Tab-separated table of C-alpha atoms in Angstrom:
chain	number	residue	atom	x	y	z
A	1	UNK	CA	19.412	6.810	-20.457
A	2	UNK	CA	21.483	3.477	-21.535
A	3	UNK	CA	20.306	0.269	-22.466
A	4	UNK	CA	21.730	-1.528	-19.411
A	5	UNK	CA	21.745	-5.285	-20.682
A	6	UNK	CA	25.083	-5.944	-21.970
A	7	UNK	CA	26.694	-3.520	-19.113
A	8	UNK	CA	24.693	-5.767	-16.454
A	9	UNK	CA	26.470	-9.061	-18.347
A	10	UNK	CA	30.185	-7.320	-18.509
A	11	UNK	CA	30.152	-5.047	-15.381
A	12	UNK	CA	27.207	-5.775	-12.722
A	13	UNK	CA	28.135	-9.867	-11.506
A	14	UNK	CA	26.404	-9.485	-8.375
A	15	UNK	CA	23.293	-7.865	-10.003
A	16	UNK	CA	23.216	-10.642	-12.629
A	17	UNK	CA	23.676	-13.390	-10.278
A	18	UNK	CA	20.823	-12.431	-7.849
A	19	UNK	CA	18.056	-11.854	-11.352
A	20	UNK	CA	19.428	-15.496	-12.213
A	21	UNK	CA	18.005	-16.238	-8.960
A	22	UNK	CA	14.956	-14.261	-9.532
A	23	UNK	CA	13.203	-14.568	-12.832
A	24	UNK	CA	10.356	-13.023	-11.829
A	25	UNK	CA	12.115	-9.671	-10.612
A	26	UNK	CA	14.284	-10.025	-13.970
A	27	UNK	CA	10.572	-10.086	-15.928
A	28	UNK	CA	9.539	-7.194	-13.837
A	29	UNK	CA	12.650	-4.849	-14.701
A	30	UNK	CA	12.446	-5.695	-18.109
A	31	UNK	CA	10.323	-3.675	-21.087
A	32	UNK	CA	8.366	-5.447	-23.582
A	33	UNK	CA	11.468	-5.226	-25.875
A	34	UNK	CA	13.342	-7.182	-23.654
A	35	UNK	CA	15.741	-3.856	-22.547
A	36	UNK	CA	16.717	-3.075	-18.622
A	37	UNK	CA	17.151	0.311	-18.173
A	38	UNK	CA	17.665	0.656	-14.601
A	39	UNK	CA	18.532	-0.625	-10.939
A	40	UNK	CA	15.867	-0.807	-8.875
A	41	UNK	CA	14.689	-0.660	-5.071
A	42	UNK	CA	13.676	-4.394	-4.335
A	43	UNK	CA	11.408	-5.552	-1.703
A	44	UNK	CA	13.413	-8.703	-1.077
A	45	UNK	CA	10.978	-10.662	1.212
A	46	UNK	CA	6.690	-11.403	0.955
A	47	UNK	CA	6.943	-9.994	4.779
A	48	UNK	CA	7.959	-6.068	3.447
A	49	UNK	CA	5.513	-6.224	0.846
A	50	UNK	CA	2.443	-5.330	3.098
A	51	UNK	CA	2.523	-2.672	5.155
A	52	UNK	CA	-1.462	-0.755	5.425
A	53	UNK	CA	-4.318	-2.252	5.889
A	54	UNK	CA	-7.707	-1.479	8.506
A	55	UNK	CA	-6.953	-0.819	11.914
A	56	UNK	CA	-9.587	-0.584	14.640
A	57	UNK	CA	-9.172	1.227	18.245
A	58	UNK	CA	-8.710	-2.100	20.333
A	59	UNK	CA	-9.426	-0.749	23.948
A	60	UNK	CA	-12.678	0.181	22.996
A	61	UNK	CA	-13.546	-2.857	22.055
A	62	UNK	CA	-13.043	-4.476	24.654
A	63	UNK	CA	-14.614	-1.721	26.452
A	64	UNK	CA	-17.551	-2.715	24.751
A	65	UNK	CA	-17.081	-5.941	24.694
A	66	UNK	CA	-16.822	-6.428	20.842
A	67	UNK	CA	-15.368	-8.770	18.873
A	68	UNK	CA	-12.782	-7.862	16.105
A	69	UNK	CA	-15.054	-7.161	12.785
A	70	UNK	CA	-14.120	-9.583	9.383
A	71	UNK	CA	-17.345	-9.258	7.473
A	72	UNK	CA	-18.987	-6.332	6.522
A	73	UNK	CA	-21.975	-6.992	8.617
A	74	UNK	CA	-19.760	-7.435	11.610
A	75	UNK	CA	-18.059	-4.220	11.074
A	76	UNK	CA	-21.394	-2.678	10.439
A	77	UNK	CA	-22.772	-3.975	13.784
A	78	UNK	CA	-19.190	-2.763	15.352
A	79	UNK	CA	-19.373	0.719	14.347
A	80	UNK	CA	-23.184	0.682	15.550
A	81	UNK	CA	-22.096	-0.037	19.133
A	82	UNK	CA	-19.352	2.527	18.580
A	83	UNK	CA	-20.912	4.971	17.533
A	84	UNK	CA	-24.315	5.023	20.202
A	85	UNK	CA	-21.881	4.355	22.771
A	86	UNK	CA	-19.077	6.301	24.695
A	87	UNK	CA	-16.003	4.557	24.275
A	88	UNK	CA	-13.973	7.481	24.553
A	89	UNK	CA	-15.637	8.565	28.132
A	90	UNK	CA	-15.418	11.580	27.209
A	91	UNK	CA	-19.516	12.136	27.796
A	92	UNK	CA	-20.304	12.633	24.479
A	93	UNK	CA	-21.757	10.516	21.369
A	94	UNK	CA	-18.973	12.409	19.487
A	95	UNK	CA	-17.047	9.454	18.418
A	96	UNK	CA	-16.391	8.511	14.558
A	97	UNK	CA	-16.439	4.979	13.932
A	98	UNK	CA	-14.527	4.816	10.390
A	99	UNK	CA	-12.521	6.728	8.177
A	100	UNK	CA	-12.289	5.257	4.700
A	101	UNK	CA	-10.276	7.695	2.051
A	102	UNK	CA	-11.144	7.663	-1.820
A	103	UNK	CA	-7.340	7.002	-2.380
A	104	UNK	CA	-7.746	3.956	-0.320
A	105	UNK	CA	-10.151	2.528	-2.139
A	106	UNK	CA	-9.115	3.173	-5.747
A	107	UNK	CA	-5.566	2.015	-4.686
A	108	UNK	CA	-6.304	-1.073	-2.748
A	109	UNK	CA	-9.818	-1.755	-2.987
A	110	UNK	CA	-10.492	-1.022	0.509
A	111	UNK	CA	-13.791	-2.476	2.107
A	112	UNK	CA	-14.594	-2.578	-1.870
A	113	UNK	CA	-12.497	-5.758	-2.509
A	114	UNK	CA	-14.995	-7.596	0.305
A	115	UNK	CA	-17.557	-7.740	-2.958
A	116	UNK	CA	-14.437	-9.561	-5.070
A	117	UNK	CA	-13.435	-6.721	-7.101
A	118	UNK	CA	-11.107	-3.958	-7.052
A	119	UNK	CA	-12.573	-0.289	-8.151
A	120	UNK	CA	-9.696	-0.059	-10.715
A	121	UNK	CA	-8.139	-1.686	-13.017
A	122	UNK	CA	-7.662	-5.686	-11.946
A	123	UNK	CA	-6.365	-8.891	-13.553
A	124	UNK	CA	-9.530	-11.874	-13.502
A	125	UNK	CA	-7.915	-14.747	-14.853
A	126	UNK	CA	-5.432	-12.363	-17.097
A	127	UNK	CA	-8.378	-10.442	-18.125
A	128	UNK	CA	-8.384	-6.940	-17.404
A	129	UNK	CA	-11.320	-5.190	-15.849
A	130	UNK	CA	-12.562	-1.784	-14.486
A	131	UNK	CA	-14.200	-3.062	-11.259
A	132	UNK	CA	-15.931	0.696	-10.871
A	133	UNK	CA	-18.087	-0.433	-14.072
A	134	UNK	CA	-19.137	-3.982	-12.718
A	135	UNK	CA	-22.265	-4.800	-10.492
A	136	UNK	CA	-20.682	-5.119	-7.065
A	137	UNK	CA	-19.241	-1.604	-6.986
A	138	UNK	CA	-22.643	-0.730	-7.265
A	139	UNK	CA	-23.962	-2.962	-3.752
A	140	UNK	CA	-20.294	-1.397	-2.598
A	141	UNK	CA	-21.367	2.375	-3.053
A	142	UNK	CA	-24.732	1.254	-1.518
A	143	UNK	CA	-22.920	0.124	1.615
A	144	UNK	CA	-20.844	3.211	1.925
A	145	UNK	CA	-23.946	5.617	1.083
A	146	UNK	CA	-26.046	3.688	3.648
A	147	UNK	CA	-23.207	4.285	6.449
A	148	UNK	CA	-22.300	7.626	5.664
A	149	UNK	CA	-25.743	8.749	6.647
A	150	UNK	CA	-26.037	6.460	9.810
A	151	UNK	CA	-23.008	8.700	10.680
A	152	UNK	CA	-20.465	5.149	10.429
A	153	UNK	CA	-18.395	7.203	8.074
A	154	UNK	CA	-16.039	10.120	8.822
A	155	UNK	CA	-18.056	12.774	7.435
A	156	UNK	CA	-15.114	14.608	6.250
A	157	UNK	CA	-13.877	11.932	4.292
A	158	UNK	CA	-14.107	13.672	0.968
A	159	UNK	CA	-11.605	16.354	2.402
A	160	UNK	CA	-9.073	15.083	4.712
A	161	UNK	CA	-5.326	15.595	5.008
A	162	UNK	CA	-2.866	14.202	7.406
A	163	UNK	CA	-2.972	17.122	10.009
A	164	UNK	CA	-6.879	16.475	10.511
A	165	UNK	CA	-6.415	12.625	10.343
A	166	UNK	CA	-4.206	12.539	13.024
A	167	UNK	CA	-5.618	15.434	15.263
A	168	UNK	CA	-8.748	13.027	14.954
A	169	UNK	CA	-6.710	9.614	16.084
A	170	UNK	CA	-5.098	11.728	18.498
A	171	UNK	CA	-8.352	13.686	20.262
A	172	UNK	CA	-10.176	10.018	20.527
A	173	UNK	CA	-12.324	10.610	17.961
A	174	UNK	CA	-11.782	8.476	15.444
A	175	UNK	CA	-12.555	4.385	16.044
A	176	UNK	CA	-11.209	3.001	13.118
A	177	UNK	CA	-9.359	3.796	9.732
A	178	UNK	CA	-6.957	2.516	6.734
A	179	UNK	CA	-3.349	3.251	7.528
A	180	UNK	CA	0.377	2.057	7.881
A	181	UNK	CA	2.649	0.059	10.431
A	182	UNK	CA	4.834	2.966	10.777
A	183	UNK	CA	3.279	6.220	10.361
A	184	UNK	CA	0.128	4.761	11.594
A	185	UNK	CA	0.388	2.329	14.475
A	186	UNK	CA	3.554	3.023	15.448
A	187	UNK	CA	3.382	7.015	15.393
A	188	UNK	CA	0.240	6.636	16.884
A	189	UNK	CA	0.679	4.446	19.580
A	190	UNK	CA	3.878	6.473	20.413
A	191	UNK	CA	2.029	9.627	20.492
A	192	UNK	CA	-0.820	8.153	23.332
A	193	UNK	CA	1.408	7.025	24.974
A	194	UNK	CA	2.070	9.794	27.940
A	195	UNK	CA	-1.893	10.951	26.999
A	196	UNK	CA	-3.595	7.379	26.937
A	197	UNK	CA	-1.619	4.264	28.420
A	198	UNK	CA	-4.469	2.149	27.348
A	199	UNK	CA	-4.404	3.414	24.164
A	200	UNK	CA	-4.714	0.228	21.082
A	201	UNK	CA	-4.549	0.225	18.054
A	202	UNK	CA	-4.805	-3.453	16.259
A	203	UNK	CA	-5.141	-4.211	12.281
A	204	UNK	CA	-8.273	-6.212	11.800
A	205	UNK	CA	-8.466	-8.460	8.520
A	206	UNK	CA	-9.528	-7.089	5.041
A	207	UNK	CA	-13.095	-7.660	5.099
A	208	UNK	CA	-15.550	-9.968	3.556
A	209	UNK	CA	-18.917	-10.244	2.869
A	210	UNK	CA	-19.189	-14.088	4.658
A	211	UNK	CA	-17.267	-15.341	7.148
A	212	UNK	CA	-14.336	-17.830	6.569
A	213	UNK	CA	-13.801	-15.438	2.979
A	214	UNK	CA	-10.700	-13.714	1.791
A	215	UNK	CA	-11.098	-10.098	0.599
A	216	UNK	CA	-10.322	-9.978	-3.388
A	217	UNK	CA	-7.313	-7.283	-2.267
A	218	UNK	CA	-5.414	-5.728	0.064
A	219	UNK	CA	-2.727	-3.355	-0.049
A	220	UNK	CA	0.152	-5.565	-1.159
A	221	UNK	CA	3.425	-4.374	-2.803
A	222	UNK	CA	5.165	-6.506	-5.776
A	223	UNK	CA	9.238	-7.147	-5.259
A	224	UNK	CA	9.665	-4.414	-8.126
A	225	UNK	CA	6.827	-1.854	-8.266
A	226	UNK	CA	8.214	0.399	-11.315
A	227	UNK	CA	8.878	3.614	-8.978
A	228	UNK	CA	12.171	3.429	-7.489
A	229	UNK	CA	15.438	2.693	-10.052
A	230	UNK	CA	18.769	4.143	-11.056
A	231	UNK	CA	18.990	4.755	-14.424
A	232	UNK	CA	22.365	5.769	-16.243
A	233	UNK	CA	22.227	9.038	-18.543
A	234	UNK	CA	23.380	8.529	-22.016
A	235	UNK	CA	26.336	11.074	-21.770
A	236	UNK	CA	28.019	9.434	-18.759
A	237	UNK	CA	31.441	9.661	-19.615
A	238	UNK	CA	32.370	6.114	-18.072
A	239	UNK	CA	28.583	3.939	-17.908
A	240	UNK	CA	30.677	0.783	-17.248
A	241	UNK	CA	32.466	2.616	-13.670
A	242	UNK	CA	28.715	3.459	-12.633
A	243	UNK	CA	27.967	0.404	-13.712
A	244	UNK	CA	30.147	-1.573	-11.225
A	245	UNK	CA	29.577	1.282	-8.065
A	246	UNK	CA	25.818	0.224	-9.056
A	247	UNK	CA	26.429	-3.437	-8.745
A	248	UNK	CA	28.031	-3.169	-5.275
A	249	UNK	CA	24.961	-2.387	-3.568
A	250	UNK	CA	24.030	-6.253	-4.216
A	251	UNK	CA	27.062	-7.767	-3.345
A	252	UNK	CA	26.857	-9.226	0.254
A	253	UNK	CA	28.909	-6.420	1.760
A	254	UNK	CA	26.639	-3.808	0.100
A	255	UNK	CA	23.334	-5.490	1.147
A	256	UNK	CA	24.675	-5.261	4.690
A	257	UNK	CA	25.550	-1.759	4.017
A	258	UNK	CA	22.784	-0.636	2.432
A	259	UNK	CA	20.115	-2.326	5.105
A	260	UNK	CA	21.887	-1.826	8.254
A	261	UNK	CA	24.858	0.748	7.984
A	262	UNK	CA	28.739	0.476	10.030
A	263	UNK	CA	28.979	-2.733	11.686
A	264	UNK	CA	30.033	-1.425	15.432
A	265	UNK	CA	28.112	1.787	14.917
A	266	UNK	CA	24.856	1.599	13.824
A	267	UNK	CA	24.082	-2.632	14.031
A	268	UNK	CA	26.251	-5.184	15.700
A	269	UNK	CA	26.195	-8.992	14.812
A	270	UNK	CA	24.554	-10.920	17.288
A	271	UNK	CA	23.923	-14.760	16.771
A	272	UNK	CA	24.422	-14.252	13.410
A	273	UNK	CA	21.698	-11.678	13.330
A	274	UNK	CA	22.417	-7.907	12.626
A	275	UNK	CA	20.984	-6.196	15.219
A	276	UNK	CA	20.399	-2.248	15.145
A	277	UNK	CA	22.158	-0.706	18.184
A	278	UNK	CA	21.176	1.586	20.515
A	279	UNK	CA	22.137	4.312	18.253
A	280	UNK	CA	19.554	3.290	15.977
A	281	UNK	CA	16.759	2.032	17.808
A	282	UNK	CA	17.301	4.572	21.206
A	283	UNK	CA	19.047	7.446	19.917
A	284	UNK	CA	21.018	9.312	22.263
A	285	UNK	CA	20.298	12.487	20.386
A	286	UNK	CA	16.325	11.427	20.480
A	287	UNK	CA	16.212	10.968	16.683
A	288	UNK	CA	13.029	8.599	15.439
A	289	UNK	CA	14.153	5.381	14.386
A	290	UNK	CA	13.753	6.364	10.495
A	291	UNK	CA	15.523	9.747	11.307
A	292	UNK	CA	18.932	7.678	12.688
A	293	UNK	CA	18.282	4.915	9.966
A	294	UNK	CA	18.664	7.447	7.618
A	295	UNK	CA	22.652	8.241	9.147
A	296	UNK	CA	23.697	5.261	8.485
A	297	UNK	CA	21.300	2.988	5.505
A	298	UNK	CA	18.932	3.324	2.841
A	299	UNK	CA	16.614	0.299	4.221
A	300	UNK	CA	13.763	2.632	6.024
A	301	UNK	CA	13.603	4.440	2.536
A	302	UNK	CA	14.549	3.115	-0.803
A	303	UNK	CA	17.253	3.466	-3.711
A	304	UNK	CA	18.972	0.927	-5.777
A	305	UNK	CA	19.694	-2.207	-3.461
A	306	UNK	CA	17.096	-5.511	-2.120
A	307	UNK	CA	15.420	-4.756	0.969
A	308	UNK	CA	16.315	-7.139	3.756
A	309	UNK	CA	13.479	-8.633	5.653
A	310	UNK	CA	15.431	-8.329	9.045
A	311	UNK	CA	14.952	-4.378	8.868
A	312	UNK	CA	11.531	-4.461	9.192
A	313	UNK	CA	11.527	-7.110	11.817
A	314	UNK	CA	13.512	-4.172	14.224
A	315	UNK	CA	11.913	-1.372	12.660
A	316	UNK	CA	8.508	-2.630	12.881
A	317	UNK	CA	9.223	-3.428	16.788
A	318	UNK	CA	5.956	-3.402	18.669
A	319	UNK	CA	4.048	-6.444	18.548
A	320	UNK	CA	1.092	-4.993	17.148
A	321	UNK	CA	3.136	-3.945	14.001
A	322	UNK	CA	4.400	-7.380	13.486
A	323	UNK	CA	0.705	-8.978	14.033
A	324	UNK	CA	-0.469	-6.312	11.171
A	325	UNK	CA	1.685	-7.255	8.546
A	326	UNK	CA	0.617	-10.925	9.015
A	327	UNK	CA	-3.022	-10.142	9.724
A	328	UNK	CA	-3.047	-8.296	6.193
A	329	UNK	CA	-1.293	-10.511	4.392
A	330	UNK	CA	-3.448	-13.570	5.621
A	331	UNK	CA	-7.184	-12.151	5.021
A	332	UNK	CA	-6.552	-10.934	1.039
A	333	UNK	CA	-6.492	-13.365	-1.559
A	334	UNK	CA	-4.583	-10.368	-3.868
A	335	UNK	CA	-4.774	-12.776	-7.259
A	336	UNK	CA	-6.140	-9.870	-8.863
A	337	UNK	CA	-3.253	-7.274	-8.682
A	338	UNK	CA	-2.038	-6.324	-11.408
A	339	UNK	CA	1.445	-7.103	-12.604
A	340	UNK	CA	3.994	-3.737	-13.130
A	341	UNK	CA	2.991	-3.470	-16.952
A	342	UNK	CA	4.529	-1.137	-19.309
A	343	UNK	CA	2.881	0.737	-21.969
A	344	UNK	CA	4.296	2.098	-25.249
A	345	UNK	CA	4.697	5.879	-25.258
A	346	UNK	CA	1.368	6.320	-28.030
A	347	UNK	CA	-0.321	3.751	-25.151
A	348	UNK	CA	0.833	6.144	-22.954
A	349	UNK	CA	-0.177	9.463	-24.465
A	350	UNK	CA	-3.539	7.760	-25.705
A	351	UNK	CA	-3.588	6.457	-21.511
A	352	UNK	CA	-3.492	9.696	-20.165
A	353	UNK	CA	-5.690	11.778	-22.497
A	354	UNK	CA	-8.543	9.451	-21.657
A	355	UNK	CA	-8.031	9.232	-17.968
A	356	UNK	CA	-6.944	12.237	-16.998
A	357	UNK	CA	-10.930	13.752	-17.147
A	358	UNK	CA	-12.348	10.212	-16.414
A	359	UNK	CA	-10.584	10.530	-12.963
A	360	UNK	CA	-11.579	13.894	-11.998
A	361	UNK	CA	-15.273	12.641	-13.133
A	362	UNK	CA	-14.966	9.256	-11.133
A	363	UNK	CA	-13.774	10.930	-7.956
A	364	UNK	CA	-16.100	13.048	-7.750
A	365	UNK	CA	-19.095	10.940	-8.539
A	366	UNK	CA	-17.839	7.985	-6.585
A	367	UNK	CA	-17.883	10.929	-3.643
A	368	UNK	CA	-21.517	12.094	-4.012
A	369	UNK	CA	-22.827	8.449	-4.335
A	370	UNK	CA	-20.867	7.654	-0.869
A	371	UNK	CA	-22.588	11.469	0.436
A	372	UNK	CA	-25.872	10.631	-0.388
A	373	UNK	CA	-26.093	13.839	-3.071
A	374	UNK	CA	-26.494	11.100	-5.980
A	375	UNK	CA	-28.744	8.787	-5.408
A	376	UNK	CA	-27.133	5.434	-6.431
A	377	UNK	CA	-29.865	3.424	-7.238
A	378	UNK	CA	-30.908	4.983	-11.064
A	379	UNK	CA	-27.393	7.187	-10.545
A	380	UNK	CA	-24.969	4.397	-10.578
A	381	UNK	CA	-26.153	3.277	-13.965
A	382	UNK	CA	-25.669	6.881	-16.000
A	383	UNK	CA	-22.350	6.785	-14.386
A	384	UNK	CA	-21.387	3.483	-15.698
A	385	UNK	CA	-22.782	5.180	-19.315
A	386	UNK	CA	-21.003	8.270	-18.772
A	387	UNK	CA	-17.433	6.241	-18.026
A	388	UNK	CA	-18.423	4.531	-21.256
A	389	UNK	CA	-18.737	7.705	-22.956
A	390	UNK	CA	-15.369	8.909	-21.944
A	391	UNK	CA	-13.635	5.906	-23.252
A	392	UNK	CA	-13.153	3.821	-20.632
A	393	UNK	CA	-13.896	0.643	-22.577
A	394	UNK	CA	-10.566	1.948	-24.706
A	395	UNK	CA	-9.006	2.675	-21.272
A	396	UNK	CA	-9.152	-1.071	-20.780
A	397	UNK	CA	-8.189	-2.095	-23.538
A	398	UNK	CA	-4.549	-0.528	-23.570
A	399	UNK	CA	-4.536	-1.701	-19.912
A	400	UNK	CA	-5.035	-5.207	-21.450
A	401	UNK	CA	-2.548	-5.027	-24.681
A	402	UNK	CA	0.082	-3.967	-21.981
A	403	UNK	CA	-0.824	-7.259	-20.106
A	404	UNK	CA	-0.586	-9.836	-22.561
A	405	UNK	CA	2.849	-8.519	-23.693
A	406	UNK	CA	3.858	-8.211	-19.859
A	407	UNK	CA	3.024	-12.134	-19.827
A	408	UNK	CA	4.838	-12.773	-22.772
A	409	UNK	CA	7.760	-11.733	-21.769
């Protein structure tokens, strides 16, 4: 693929003049070397860069007449009441209070980042560290063993997929769980609708261990997260015509494009707002709301082009959905992300060799500590040594080499 940073200067204006605007996307685009290779999907507002987080079964707590959990001794004292109680009226003490998923917490610390760590790799301070190794993933796994065998934890956790996650949701099993606006409260919610009018589901805030705390993390997306990008191949015949075509897509008339489709068709302009139309949003052919997005724009998806922040206002259209996003993004301090860093290709190679059995290890240690098969008090300190063993100290390091040149840039 080309080395895009004279093309951008000849051929890409519009491109140019919004990273002008935008240093820090510019520093995320760019390798160490100071080369841009690509166009990339941009989040283009804080408010589409958080979209999962917990979410609790509302109606039953106010069945119960619970309070919304924020500490982990609240949500411990929640899923108590759940869980000896009936909430589903079903007549049965067959209700599961939580489902937490190993993904979930390696990605975005979740319920771990209470204890002010992530279990992966985090920036303290521009210092990288392997929160998995450190003492409060230790009180973390004690947490998570101690509720797994009160029964607070979805005892399939190790093994879940979608289809049994949502038959669980959708059977009133399952009180709580880490999941999306969309595809979680919004499919959700749809989907009780004719079975369960009083059917809630509400995000609660990233947990902490006191009240009045932050969480460490949440889930939280950067502007540019490194995945989505158009590159050009290096025998294009005419780089500086895909150039341009490239560049449209963040010119005002491709941003409206892009986000909301054919003015008249698929959004009209109302008060200066572009408003989906009733194609979109109530589709005479009964398409989903993503399904007739995808007619017409790429803003439901992703592709080479800045996300406007007025999609996801419509898209995300029940209140709930709205309240999640800023319920997330207010109870997670997320200082400890780290940045989109880029390693070299021997980083890279070196990277991979050591964590590609240090993963399969972790995962499944991680889930016999949580199922009780390893006891973590005696158990959590050979698996520190064993991570050591398998070179996670060097692990970290190439994490951190990739950092400092990242901020250097």
């Amino acid at each position: 693929i080309l080395r895009l940073n004279e093309l951008i200067e000849d051929y890409a204006p519009n491109f140019r003049a919004y990273l002008d605007e935008n240093p820090d996307v510019e520093k995320m685009i760019t390798t160490d070397e100071g080369n841009i290779y690509s166009f990339p999907f941009i989040r283009g507002d804080d408010f589409l860069m958080v979209f999962k987080g917990p979410m609790i079964r509302n109606d039953w707590l106010e069945k119960l007449d619970l309070e919304v959990p924020s500490t982990i001794d609240e949500w411990e004292e929640v899923m108590t009441t759940i869980k000896e109680n009936d909430p589903n009226g079903n007549g049965e003490q067959d209700e599961i209070p939580l489902l937490l998923e190993l993904a979930d917490i390696k990605d975005y610390g979740a319920f771990a980042s209470a204890w002010g760590i992530s279990p992966w790799f985090y920036n303290d301070n521009g210092t990288v560290k392997f929160g998995s190794i450190e003492p409060e993933f230790k009180e973390f796994l004690t947490t998570m063993s101690r509720w797994y065998e009160l029964g607070l934890l979805d005892q399939d956790f190790a093994a879940i997929d979608s289809k049994l996650r949502d038959a669980k949701v959708t059977s009133e099993q399952l009180g709580a769980l880490y999941s999306y606006t969309g595809s979680g409260i919004g499919k959700f919610t749809g989907l009780m609708e004719d079975e369960n009018p009083d059917f809630q589901l509400h995000a609660t805030p990233h947990p902490s261990l006191n009240p009045g705390e932050k969480a460490s993390l949440g889930q939280i997306d950067h502007p540019y997260n490194g995945t989505v990008a158009a590159a050009v191949s290096g025998s294009a015949d005419n780089p500086e015509e895909i150039v341009k075509w490239l560049d449209y897509a963040y010119s005002d008339e491709g941003h409206m494009l892009f986000n909301f489709g054919i003015e008249g068709v698929s959004y009209e302009m109302i008060d200066g707002y572009p408003t989906y139309s009733e194609e979109i949003m109530d589709n005479p052919e009964g398409l989903p709301v993503t399904q007739a997005m995808g007619k017409y724009m790429r803003a439901s998806y992703d592709g080479p082009f800045v996300q406007d922040r007025r999609y996801m206002e419509q898209y995300a259209e029940l209140p709930q959905q709205k309240d999640a996003i800023e319920t997330w993004a207010e109870s997670a301090e997320n200082n400890i992300k780290m940045p989109p860093i880029t390693m070299t290709a021997e980083e890279n190679e070196e990277y991979a060799s050591i964590m590609s059995d240090l993963e399969t290890y972790y995962d499944e240690m991680v889930t016999r500590f949580i199922m009780a098969e390893e006891p973590v008090e005696g158990g959590f300190e050979d698996f520190v040594a064993t991570l050591e063993g398998m070179g996670i100290q060097r692990a970290i390091e190439l994490q951190q080499h990739a950092l400092d040149r990242y901020n250097a840039r």
